[in-house]
PDB file of C-alpha atoms in Angstrom:
ATOM      1  CA  MET M   1       2.337   8.689 -25.761  1.00 70.00           C
ATOM      2  CA  SER M   2       4.765   7.229 -23.227  1.00 92.00           C
ATOM      3  CA  THR M   3       3.537   5.154 -20.310  1.00 94.00           C
ATOM      4  CA  ARG M   4       4.859   4.348 -16.852  1.00 96.00           C
ATOM      5  CA  LYS M   5       3.988   1.766 -14.242  1.00 96.00           C
ATOM      6  CA  ILE M   6       2.728   2.005 -10.699  1.00 97.00           C
ATOM      7  CA  TYR M   7       2.394  -0.920  -8.310  1.00 97.00           C
ATOM      8  CA  ILE M   8      -0.056  -2.057  -5.663  1.00 97.00           C
ATOM      9  CA  LEU M   9       1.400  -4.409  -3.058  1.00 97.00           C
ATOM     10  CA  LEU M  10      -0.975  -6.456  -0.916  1.00 96.00           C
ATOM     11  CA  THR M  11       0.484  -8.097   2.175  1.00 94.00           C
ATOM     12  CA  LYS M  12      -0.860 -10.364   4.873  1.00 92.00           C
ATOM     13  CA  PHE M  13       0.544  -9.701   8.297  1.00 81.00           C
ATOM     14  CA  SER M  14      -0.213 -12.359  10.881  1.00 73.00           C
ATOM     15  CA  ASP M  15       0.194 -10.123  13.933  1.00 77.00           C
ATOM     16  CA  ILE M  16      -2.812  -9.586  16.204  1.00 76.00           C
ATOM     17  CA  ARG M  17      -4.058  -6.535  14.258  1.00 77.00           C
ATOM     18  CA  GLY M  18      -3.758  -8.417  10.986  1.00 77.00           C
ATOM     19  CA  ARG M  19      -5.679 -11.410  12.324  1.00 80.00           C
ATOM     20  CA  ILE M  20      -8.432  -9.160  13.700  1.00 80.00           C
ATOM     21  CA  LEU M  21      -8.704  -7.194  10.447  1.00 78.00           C
ATOM     22  CA  SER M  22      -8.789 -10.399   8.406  1.00 81.00           C
ATOM     23  CA  ALA M  23     -11.534 -11.851  10.630  1.00 81.00           C
ATOM     24  CA  MET M  24     -13.609  -8.661  10.514  1.00 79.00           C
ATOM     25  CA  THR M  25     -13.370  -8.153   6.748  1.00 78.00           C
ATOM     26  CA  GLY M  26     -13.151 -11.715   5.533  1.00 78.00           C
ATOM     27  CA  SER M  27     -10.174 -10.565   3.446  1.00 82.00           C
ATOM     28  CA  TYR M  28      -6.974 -12.529   3.294  1.00 88.00           C
ATOM     29  CA  TYR M  29      -4.709  -9.501   2.786  1.00 92.00           C
ATOM     30  CA  THR M  30      -4.495  -6.932   5.570  1.00 92.00           C
ATOM     31  CA  HIS M  31      -2.236  -4.173   4.213  1.00 94.00           C
ATOM     32  CA  VAL M  32      -1.721  -2.330   0.941  1.00 96.00           C
ATOM     33  CA  SER M  33       1.029  -0.038  -0.324  1.00 97.00           C
ATOM     34  CA  LEU M  34       1.631   1.966  -3.490  1.00 98.00           C
ATOM     35  CA  GLY M  35       4.901   1.855  -5.432  1.00 96.00           C
ATOM     36  CA  LEU M  36       6.443   3.690  -8.373  1.00 96.00           C
ATOM     37  CA  GLU M  37       8.293   2.254 -11.343  1.00 92.00           C
ATOM     38  CA  GLU M  38      11.528   4.111 -10.620  1.00 89.00           C
ATOM     39  CA  ASP M  39      12.182   2.308  -7.322  1.00 89.00           C
ATOM     40  CA  PRO M  40      10.677  -1.203  -7.127  1.00 85.00           C
ATOM     41  CA  GLY M  41      11.991  -1.699  -3.584  1.00 88.00           C
ATOM     42  CA  THR M  42      10.086   1.278  -2.137  1.00 94.00           C
ATOM     43  CA  PHE M  43       6.379   1.558  -1.384  1.00 96.00           C
ATOM     44  CA  TYR M  44       4.245   4.172   0.373  1.00 98.00           C
ATOM     45  CA  SER M  45       1.446   3.619   2.852  1.00 97.00           C
ATOM     46  CA  PHE M  46       0.026   4.276   6.306  1.00 97.00           C
ATOM     47  CA  VAL M  47       0.666   2.174   9.394  1.00 93.00           C
ATOM     48  CA  LEU M  48      -0.075   2.776  13.072  1.00 91.00           C
ATOM     49  CA  LYS M  49       2.860   5.200  13.248  1.00 93.00           C
ATOM     50  CA  GLY M  50       1.457   7.272  10.360  1.00 96.00           C
ATOM     51  CA  PHE M  51       2.670   7.745   6.794  1.00 97.00           C
ATOM     52  CA  ARG M  52       5.576   5.456   5.949  1.00 96.00           C
ATOM     53  CA  ILE M  53       8.055   5.002   3.178  1.00 96.00           C
ATOM     54  CA  GLU M  54       8.296   1.220   3.191  1.00 94.00           C
ATOM     55  CA  LYS M  55      11.583  -0.245   2.046  1.00 91.00           C
ATOM     56  CA  LEU M  56      10.924  -3.883   1.214  1.00 86.00           C
ATOM     57  CA  SER M  57      14.328  -4.845   2.599  1.00 80.00           C
ATOM     58  CA  ARG M  58      13.100  -4.094   6.128  1.00 80.00           C
ATOM     59  CA  TYR M  59      10.745  -7.061   5.882  1.00 78.00           C
ATOM     60  CA  LEU M  60      13.615  -9.507   5.443  1.00 73.00           C
ATOM     61  CA  LYS M  61      15.044  -9.468   8.938  1.00 71.00           C
ATOM     62  CA  PRO M  62      16.939 -12.489  10.244  1.00 70.00           C
ATOM     63  CA  GLY M  63      14.542 -15.050  11.704  1.00 69.00           C
ATOM     64  CA  ARG M  64      11.379 -13.405  10.364  1.00 70.00           C
ATOM     65  CA  GLU M  65       9.003 -15.735   8.605  1.00 77.00           C
ATOM     66  CA  PRO M  66       8.110 -14.838   5.023  1.00 78.00           C
ATOM     67  CA  PHE M  67       4.544 -13.575   4.700  1.00 87.00           C
ATOM     68  CA  PRO M  68       2.156 -13.704   1.736  1.00 93.00           C
ATOM     69  CA  VAL M  69       2.171 -10.885  -0.828  1.00 95.00           C
ATOM     70  CA  LYS M  70       0.593 -10.053  -4.161  1.00 96.00           C
ATOM     71  CA  LEU M  71       2.016  -7.467  -6.519  1.00 96.00           C
ATOM     72  CA  TYR M  72      -0.177  -5.732  -9.084  1.00 97.00           C
ATOM     73  CA  GLU M  73       0.842  -3.376 -11.866  1.00 96.00           C
ATOM     74  CA  ILE M  74      -1.104  -0.549 -13.479  1.00 97.00           C
ATOM     75  CA  GLU M  75       0.166   1.054 -16.660  1.00 96.00           C
ATOM     76  CA  VAL M  76      -0.557   4.789 -16.725  1.00 97.00           C
ATOM     77  CA  ALA M  77       0.182   7.734 -18.988  1.00 96.00           C
ATOM     78  CA  GLN M  78       3.323   9.746 -18.194  1.00 96.00           C
ATOM     79  CA  LYS M  79       1.166  12.705 -17.100  1.00 96.00           C
ATOM     80  CA  THR M  80      -0.831  10.492 -14.694  1.00 97.00           C
ATOM     81  CA  TYR M  81       2.396   9.020 -13.313  1.00 97.00           C
ATOM     82  CA  GLU M  82       3.750  12.514 -12.651  1.00 97.00           C
ATOM     83  CA  LYS M  83       0.520  13.447 -10.870  1.00 97.00           C
ATOM     84  CA  ILE M  84       0.783  10.349  -8.648  1.00 98.00           C
ATOM     85  CA  LYS M  85       4.437  11.097  -7.904  1.00 97.00           C
ATOM     86  CA  GLU M  86       3.544  14.701  -7.060  1.00 97.00           C
ATOM     87  CA  LYS M  87       0.827  13.536  -4.630  1.00 97.00           C
ATOM     88  CA  ILE M  88       3.204  11.065  -2.972  1.00 98.00           C
ATOM     89  CA  ASP M  89       5.873  13.785  -2.708  1.00 97.00           C
ATOM     90  CA  TYR M  90       3.294  15.917  -0.867  1.00 97.00           C
ATOM     91  CA  PHE M  91       2.787  13.138   1.701  1.00 98.00           C
ATOM     92  CA  VAL M  92       6.554  12.731   2.060  1.00 97.00           C
ATOM     93  CA  ALA M  93       6.993  16.489   2.588  1.00 97.00           C
ATOM     94  CA  TYR M  94       4.268  16.584   5.251  1.00 97.00           C
ATOM     95  CA  LYS M  95       5.052  13.178   6.747  1.00 96.00           C
ATOM     96  CA  SER M  96       5.203  14.523  10.313  1.00 96.00           C
ATOM     97  CA  ARG M  97       1.628  15.844  10.034  1.00 97.00           C
ATOM     98  CA  MET M  98       0.188  12.606   8.655  1.00 97.00           C
ATOM     99  CA  HIS M  99      -1.479  10.194  11.078  1.00 97.00           C
ATOM    100  CA  TYR M 100      -3.089   6.778  10.965  1.00 96.00           C
ATOM    101  CA  THR M 101      -6.829   6.683  11.667  1.00 95.00           C
ATOM    102  CA  THR M 102      -8.126   3.671  13.546  1.00 91.00           C
ATOM    103  CA  VAL M 103     -11.529   5.387  13.760  1.00 93.00           C
ATOM    104  CA  GLY M 104     -11.585   5.711   9.967  1.00 94.00           C
ATOM    105  CA  LEU M 105     -10.766   2.032   9.536  1.00 91.00           C
ATOM    106  CA  ILE M 106     -13.479   0.936  11.975  1.00 90.00           C
ATOM    107  CA  LEU M 107     -16.049   3.184  10.302  1.00 93.00           C
ATOM    108  CA  SER M 108     -14.968   1.807   6.913  1.00 91.00           C
ATOM    109  CA  LEU M 109     -15.794  -1.683   8.144  1.00 88.00           C
ATOM    110  CA  LEU M 110     -19.257  -0.342   8.990  1.00 90.00           C
ATOM    111  CA  ARG M 111     -19.418   1.210   5.479  1.00 91.00           C
ATOM    112  CA  ILE M 112     -19.399   4.750   6.895  1.00 93.00           C
ATOM    113  CA  PRO M 113     -16.924   7.021   5.052  1.00 92.00           C
ATOM    114  CA  TYR M 114     -14.795   9.092   7.409  1.00 92.00           C
ATOM    115  CA  GLN M 115     -12.159  11.598   6.344  1.00 90.00           C
ATOM    116  CA  ARG M 116     -10.194  14.096   8.399  1.00 93.00           C
ATOM    117  CA  LYS M 117      -7.364  16.149   7.052  1.00 92.00           C
ATOM    118  CA  PHE M 118      -3.973  14.402   7.336  1.00 96.00           C
ATOM    119  CA  THR M 119      -5.447  11.109   8.606  1.00 97.00           C
ATOM    120  CA  TYR M 120      -5.619   7.884   6.601  1.00 97.00           C
ATOM    121  CA  PHE M 121      -5.442   4.123   6.900  1.00 95.00           C
ATOM    122  CA  CYS M 122      -3.479   2.153   4.296  1.00 95.00           C
ATOM    123  CA  SER M 123      -6.151   1.382   1.714  1.00 96.00           C
ATOM    124  CA  GLN M 124      -7.772   4.786   2.102  1.00 97.00           C
ATOM    125  CA  PHE M 125      -4.422   6.418   1.270  1.00 98.00           C
ATOM    126  CA  VAL M 126      -3.832   4.254  -1.832  1.00 98.00           C
ATOM    127  CA  ALA M 127      -7.420   4.774  -3.052  1.00 97.00           C
ATOM    128  CA  HIS M 128      -7.097   8.533  -2.433  1.00 97.00           C
ATOM    129  CA  ILE M 129      -3.917   8.793  -4.529  1.00 97.00           C
ATOM    130  CA  LEU M 130      -5.418   6.676  -7.314  1.00 97.00           C
ATOM    131  CA  GLN M 131      -8.621   8.707  -7.259  1.00 96.00           C
ATOM    132  CA  GLN M 132      -6.705  11.992  -7.474  1.00 95.00           C
ATOM    133  CA  ALA M 133      -4.989  10.573 -10.568  1.00 95.00           C
ATOM    134  CA  GLY M 134      -8.296   9.559 -12.152  1.00 94.00           C
ATOM    135  CA  ILE M 135      -7.721   5.803 -11.838  1.00 94.00           C
ATOM    136  CA  VAL M 136     -10.330   5.123  -9.156  1.00 92.00           C
ATOM    137  CA  PRO M 137     -13.813   6.478  -9.945  1.00 88.00           C
ATOM    138  CA  ALA M 138     -14.623   9.774  -8.222  1.00 84.00           C
ATOM    139  CA  HIS M 139     -17.971   8.491  -6.914  1.00 86.00           C
ATOM    140  CA  HIS M 140     -16.267   5.784  -4.807  1.00 89.00           C
ATOM    141  CA  LYS M 141     -15.164   7.105  -1.425  1.00 95.00           C
ATOM    142  CA  PRO M 142     -11.490   6.284  -0.667  1.00 96.00           C
ATOM    143  CA  ALA M 143     -12.480   5.843   2.993  1.00 96.00           C
ATOM    144  CA  LEU M 144     -14.516   2.762   2.047  1.00 95.00           C
ATOM    145  CA  TYR M 145     -11.717   0.836   0.335  1.00 94.00           C
ATOM    146  CA  LEU M 146     -10.127  -2.106   2.084  1.00 92.00           C
ATOM    147  CA  PRO M 147      -6.802  -3.609   0.931  1.00 93.00           C
ATOM    148  CA  GLN M 148      -8.323  -6.408  -1.151  1.00 91.00           C
ATOM    149  CA  ASP M 149     -10.586  -3.932  -3.010  1.00 93.00           C
ATOM    150  CA  LEU M 150      -7.547  -2.362  -4.655  1.00 93.00           C
ATOM    151  CA  SER M 151      -6.744  -5.543  -6.574  1.00 92.00           C
ATOM    152  CA  ASP M 152      -9.934  -4.874  -8.565  1.00 90.00           C
ATOM    153  CA  VAL M 153      -9.018  -1.357  -9.689  1.00 91.00           C
ATOM    154  CA  PRO M 154      -9.505  -1.056 -13.463  1.00 88.00           C
ATOM    155  CA  GLY M 155      -6.312  -1.798 -15.372  1.00 92.00           C
ATOM    156  CA  THR M 156      -4.590  -3.866 -12.679  1.00 95.00           C
ATOM    157  CA  THR M 157      -2.511  -6.838 -13.765  1.00 96.00           C
ATOM    158  CA  LEU M 158      -1.347  -9.439 -11.258  1.00 96.00           C
ATOM    159  CA  LEU M 159       2.443  -9.698 -11.607  1.00 94.00           C
ATOM    160  CA  PHE M 160       3.354 -11.844  -8.630  1.00 94.00           C
ATOM    161  CA  SER M 161       1.764 -13.976  -5.927  1.00 95.00           C
ATOM    162  CA  GLY M 162       3.917 -15.634  -3.284  1.00 93.00           C
ATOM    163  CA  ASN M 163       5.829 -14.479  -0.212  1.00 90.00           C
ATOM    164  CA  MET M 164       8.117 -11.560   0.508  1.00 87.00           C
ATOM    165  CA  GLN M 165      11.306 -13.595   0.098  1.00 83.00           C
ATOM    166  CA  THR M 166      10.341 -14.838  -3.363  1.00 85.00           C
ATOM    167  CA  LEU M 167       9.142 -11.339  -4.305  1.00 88.00           C
ATOM    168  CA  PHE M 168      12.730 -10.170  -3.760  1.00 80.00           C
ATOM    169  CA  VAL M 169      13.925 -12.778  -6.237  1.00 81.00           C
ATOM    170  CA  TYR M 170      11.162 -11.823  -8.692  1.00 82.00           C
ATOM    171  CA  LEU M 171      12.169  -8.146  -8.499  1.00 82.00           C
ATOM    172  CA  GLY M 172      15.849  -9.056  -8.941  1.00 77.00           C
ATOM    173  CA  MET M 173      16.761  -7.688  -5.513  1.00 70.00           C
ATOM    174  CA  MET M 174      19.463  -9.085  -3.289  1.00 57.00           C
ATOM    175  CA  ILE M 175      18.288 -11.029  -0.255  1.00 57.00           C
ATOM    176  CA  PRO M 176      20.337  -9.894   2.771  1.00 56.00           C
ATOM    177  CA  ALA M 177      23.132 -12.361   3.578  1.00 55.00           C
ATOM    178  CA  ASP M 178      22.036 -12.633   7.221  1.00 55.00           C
ATOM    179  CA  TYR M 179      18.422 -13.499   6.319  1.00 51.00           C
ATOM    180  CA  THR M 180      17.275 -16.905   7.517  1.00 54.00           C
ATOM    181  CA  VAL M 181      13.738 -18.183   7.800  1.00 49.00           C
ATOM    182  CA  LYS M 182      12.508 -18.722  11.374  1.00 51.00           C
ATOM    183  CA  THR M 183      11.961 -22.418  12.124  1.00 44.00           C
TER     184      THR M 183
END
């Protein structure tokens, strides 16, 4: 049986929302995205503007400080990988209908699961996709997952811990020529 790989990327943003979320949860990492083996520079998640296809290159803008990241890998059966890809393709196709839920995130912090059609926060989205693929147990509500919780999903292997700039090197990607670290 052939296997494929999916990736979970944890990031720590130090903007005001990230600092608030970190303080409220006690978690170091404040955002999570899901990636597929076929394109290591692309991840999928939810941000304030809704569902996003996150190109890692956008995080290496001139003058932007590198921020902490952790990259995890999960090896899955080909059939499971195809199911995950199909679910992500659904979100891509209906991207304009997908919205971020601040209410859902706040209720998650209070341990109250909240789900409305087409609304997710980042970790809820990743947990939902993984649950639909049978990776996350069905009895755990995706709306109760926070970013750090996804590092404990069964079968995860930590591949990388560092910052976004060194992740580029690890993945064998080219760092943009105009990228300089803010001093």
